Tab-separated table of C-alpha atoms in Angstrom:
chain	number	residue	atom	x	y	z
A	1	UNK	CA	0.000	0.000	0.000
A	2	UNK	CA	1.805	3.316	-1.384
A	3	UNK	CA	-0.170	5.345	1.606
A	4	UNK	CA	1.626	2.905	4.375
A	5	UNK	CA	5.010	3.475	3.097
A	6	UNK	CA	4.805	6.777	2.895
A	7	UNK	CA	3.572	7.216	6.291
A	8	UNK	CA	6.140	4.953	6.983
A	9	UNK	CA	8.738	7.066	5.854
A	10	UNK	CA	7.376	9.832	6.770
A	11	UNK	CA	7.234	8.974	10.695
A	12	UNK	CA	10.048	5.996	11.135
A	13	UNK	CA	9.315	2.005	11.851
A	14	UNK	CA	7.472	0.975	14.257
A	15	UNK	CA	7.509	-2.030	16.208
A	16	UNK	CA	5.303	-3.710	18.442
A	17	UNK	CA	5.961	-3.078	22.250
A	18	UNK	CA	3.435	-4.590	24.651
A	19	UNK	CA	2.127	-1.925	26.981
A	20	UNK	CA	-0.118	-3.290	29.983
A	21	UNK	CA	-1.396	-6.891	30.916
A	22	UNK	CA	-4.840	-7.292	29.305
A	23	UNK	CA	-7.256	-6.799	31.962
A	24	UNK	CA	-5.064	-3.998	33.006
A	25	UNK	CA	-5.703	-2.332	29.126
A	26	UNK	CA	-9.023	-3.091	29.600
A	27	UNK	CA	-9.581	-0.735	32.864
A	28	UNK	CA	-7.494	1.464	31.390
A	29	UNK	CA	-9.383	1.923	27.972
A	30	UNK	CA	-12.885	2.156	29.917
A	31	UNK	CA	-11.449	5.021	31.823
A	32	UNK	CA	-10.341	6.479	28.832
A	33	UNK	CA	-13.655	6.770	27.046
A	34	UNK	CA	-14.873	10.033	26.691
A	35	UNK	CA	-12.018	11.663	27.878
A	36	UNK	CA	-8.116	12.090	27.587
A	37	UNK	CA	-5.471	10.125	27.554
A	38	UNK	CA	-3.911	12.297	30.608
A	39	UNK	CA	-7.759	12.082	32.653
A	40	UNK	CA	-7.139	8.666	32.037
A	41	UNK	CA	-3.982	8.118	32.943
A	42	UNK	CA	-4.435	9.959	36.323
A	43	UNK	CA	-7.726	8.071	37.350
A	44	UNK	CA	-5.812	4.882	36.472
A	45	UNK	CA	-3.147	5.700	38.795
A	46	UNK	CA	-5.544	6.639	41.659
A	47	UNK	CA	-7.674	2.995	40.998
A	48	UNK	CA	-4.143	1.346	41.951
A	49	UNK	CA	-3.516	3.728	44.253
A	50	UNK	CA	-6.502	3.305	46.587
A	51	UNK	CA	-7.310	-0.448	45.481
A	52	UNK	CA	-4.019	-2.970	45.609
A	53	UNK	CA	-5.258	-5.284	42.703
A	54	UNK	CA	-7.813	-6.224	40.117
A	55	UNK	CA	-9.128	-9.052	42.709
A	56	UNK	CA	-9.577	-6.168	45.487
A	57	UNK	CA	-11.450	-3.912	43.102
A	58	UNK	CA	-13.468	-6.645	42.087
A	59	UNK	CA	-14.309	-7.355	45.462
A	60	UNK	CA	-15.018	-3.456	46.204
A	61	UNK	CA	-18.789	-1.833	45.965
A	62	UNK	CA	-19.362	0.156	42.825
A	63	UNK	CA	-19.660	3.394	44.693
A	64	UNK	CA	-15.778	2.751	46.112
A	65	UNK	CA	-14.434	2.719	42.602
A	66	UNK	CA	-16.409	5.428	41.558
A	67	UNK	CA	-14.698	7.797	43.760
A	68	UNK	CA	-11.590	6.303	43.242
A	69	UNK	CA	-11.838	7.908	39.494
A	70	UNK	CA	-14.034	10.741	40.210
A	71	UNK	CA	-12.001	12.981	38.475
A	72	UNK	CA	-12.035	11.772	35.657
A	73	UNK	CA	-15.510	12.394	34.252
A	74	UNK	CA	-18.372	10.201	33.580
A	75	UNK	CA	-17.111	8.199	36.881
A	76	UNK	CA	-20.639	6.291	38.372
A	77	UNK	CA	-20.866	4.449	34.852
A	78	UNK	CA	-17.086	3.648	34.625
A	79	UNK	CA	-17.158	2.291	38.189
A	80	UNK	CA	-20.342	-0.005	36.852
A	81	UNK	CA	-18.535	-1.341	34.140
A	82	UNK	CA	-15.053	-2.024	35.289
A	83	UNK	CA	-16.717	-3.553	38.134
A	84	UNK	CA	-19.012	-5.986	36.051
A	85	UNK	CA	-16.022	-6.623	33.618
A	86	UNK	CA	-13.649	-7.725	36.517
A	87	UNK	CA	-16.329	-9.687	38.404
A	88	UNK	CA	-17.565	-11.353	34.845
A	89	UNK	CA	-14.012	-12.258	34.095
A	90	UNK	CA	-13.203	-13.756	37.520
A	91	UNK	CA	-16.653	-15.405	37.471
A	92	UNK	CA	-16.245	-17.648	33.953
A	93	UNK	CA	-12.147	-17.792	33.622
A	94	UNK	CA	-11.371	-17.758	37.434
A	95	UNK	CA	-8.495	-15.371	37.048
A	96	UNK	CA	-7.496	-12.169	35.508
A	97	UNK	CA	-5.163	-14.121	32.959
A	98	UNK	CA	-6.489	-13.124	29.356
A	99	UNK	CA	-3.756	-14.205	27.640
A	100	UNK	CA	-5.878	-17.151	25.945
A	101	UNK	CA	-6.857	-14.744	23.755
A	102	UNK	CA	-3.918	-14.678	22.124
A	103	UNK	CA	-4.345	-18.133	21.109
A	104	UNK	CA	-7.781	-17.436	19.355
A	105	UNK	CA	-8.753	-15.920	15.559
A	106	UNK	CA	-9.255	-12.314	16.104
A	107	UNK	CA	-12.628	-12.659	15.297
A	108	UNK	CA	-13.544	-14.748	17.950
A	109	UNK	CA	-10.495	-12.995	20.703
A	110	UNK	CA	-12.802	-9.686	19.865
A	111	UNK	CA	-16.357	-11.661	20.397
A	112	UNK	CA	-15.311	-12.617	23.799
A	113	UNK	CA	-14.153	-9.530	24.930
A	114	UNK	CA	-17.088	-7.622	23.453
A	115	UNK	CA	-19.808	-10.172	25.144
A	116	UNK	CA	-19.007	-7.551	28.001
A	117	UNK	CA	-21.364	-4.462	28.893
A	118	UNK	CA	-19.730	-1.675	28.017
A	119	UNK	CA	-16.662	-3.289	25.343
A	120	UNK	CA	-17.527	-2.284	22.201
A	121	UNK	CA	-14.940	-2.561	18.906
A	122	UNK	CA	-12.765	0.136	19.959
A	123	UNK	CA	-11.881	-1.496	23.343
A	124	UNK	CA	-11.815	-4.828	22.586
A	125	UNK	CA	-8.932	-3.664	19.377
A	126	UNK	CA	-7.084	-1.627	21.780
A	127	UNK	CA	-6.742	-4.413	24.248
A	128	UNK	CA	-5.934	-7.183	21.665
A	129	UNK	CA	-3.576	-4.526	20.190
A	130	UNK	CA	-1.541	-3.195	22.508
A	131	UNK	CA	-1.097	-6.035	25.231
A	132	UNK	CA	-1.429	-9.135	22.674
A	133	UNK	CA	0.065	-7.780	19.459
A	134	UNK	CA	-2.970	-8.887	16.959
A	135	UNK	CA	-3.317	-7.319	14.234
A	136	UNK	CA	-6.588	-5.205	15.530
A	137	UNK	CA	-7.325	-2.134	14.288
A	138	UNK	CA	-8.625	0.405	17.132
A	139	UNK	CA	-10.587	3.405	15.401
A	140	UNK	CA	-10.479	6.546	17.746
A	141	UNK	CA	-11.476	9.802	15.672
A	142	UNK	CA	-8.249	10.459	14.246
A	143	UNK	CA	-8.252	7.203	12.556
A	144	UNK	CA	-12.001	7.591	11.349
A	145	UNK	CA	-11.427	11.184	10.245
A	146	UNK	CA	-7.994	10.477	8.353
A	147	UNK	CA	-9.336	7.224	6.989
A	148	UNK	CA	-12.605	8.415	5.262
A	149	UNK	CA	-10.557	11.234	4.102
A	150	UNK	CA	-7.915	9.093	2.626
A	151	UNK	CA	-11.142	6.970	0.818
A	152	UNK	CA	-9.809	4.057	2.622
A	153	UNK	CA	-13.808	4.179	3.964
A	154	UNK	CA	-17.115	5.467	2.564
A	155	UNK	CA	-18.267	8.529	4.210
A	156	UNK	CA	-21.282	6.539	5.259
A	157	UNK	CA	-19.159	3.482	6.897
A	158	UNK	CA	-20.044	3.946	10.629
A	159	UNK	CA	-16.880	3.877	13.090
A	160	UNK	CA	-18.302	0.313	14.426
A	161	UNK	CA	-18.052	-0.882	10.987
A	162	UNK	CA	-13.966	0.592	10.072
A	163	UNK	CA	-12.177	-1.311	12.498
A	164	UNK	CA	-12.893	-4.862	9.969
A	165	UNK	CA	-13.228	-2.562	7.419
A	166	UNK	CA	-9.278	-1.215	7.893
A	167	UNK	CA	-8.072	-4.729	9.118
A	168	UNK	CA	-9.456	-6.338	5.896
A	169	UNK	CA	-7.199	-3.321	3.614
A	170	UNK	CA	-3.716	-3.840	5.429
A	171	UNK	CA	-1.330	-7.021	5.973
A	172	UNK	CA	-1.613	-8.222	9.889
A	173	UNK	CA	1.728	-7.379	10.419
A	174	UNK	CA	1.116	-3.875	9.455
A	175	UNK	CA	-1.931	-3.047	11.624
A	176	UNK	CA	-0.272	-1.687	14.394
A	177	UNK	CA	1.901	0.516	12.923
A	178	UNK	CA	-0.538	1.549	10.222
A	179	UNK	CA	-2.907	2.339	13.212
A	180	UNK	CA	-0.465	4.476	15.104
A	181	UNK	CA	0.874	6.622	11.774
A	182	UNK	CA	-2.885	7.200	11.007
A	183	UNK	CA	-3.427	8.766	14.702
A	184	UNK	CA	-0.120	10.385	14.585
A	185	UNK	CA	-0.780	12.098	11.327
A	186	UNK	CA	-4.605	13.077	12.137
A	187	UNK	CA	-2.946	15.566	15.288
A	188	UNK	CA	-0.125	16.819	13.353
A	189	UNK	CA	-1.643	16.905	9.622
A	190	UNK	CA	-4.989	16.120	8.819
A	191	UNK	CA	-6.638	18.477	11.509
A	192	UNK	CA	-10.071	18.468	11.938
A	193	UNK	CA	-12.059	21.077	11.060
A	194	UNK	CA	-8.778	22.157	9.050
A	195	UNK	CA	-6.298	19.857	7.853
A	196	UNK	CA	-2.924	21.306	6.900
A	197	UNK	CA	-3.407	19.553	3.071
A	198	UNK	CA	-0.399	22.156	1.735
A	199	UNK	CA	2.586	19.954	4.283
A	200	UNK	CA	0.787	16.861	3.189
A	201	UNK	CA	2.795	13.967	2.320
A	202	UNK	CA	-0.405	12.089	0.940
A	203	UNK	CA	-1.484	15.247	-0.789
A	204	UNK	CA	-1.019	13.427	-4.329
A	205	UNK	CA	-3.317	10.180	-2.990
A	206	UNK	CA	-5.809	12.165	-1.274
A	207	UNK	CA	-9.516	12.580	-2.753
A	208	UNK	CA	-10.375	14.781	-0.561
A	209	UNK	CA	-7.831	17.360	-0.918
A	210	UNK	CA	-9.855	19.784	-3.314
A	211	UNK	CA	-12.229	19.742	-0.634
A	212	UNK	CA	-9.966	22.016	1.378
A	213	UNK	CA	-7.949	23.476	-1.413
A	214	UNK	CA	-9.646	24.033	-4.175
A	215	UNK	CA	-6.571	26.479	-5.589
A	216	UNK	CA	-4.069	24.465	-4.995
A	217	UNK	CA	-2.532	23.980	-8.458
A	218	UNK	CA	0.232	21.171	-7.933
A	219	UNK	CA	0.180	19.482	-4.750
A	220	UNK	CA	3.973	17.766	-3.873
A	221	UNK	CA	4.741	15.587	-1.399
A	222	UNK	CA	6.162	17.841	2.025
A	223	UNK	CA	7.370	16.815	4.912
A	224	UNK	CA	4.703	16.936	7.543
A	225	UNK	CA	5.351	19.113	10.634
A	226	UNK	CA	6.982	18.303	13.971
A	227	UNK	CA	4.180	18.851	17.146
């Protein structure tokens, strides 16, 4: 795919590095819905902080958790969730081990994590992602913006329907990457409501680019900015 290497080039290799134990990226991505990545981050800190393990918040009453994580937003249906996630967990696998998953076709790894209130696509990818290294593909806005801009989607594909969609375009092995040059290029290039198509390195590929600059006469291929 000519758009991967160029992103590719654009931004340097990437390689896989797991990040957090599954059930661990799973509490962490239900915190992170709906708000930042540093809200997120802080509240996930504080959970740990006031509870010593998954088994302990488990074990703890919904309205415990919740102020736990107060801060960050949204906190009395987080606490819900995590707490029905790590008590469903515990209840049919009798530990917080997920790494089964690993072991399963993505279709299925993503089923079971999604029979869980409150795990839709996006979670279950960035879990199977980012702690197991399958080739899921989680869409956050960037990716969903960038993608339909790109025509990689129609503009009528709904953002539960890209993650296959995207997974189904790229080779496994380049998901991840693929997924993290598509985020990193929707902050520092394709903006929303005003992408910066004149530093474009896909400004040759790009359908959309007489959208936003209708007078452009030659587009070239730039370097896209740093920040």
């Amino acid at each position: 795919m000519r758009l991967f290497s160029l992103l590719e080039k654009a931004y340097g290799p990437l390689q896989w590095q797991p990040r957090l134990d599954p059930v661990s990226e799973l509490v962490f991505t239900i915190l992170s819905q709906h708000t930042s990545d540093l809200n997120a981050e802080r509240c996930y800190r504080q959970l740990l902080t006031r509870f010593a393990n998954w088994e302990t918040v488990a074990q703890a009453q919904v309205a415990e958790i919740e102020g736990a994580i107060r801060s960050g937003g949204l906190a009395r249906q987080k606490a819900s969730r995590i707490s029905n996630v790590l008590r469903l967990i515990l209840d049919r696998r009798g530990s917080f081990d997920l790494s089964f998953l690993a072991g399963m076709p993505l279709s299925e790894a993503k089923a079971w994590l999604r029979q869980f209130p409150g795990v839709g696509p996006k979670t279950a990818a960035v879990v199977l992602a980012f702690s197991l290294g399958m080739p899921a593909m989680p869409v956050d806005t960037h990716v969903f913006r960038v993608s339909k801009r790109l025509g990689l989607l129609d503009l009528k594909t709904s953002v539960e329907a890209a993650h296959d969609l995207l997974e189904s375009l790229i080779p496994p092995r380049r998901v991840y990457p693929f997924h993290v040059y598509l985020i990193t290029h929707g902050r520092r290039v394709c903006k929303a409501p005003r992408p910066r198509c004149d530093m474009c390195i896909l400004a040759s590929l790009c359908p959309s680019l007489r959208s936003f600059l209708p007078q452009l006469p030659n587009p070239g291929r730039r370097i896209p900015p740093k920040g």
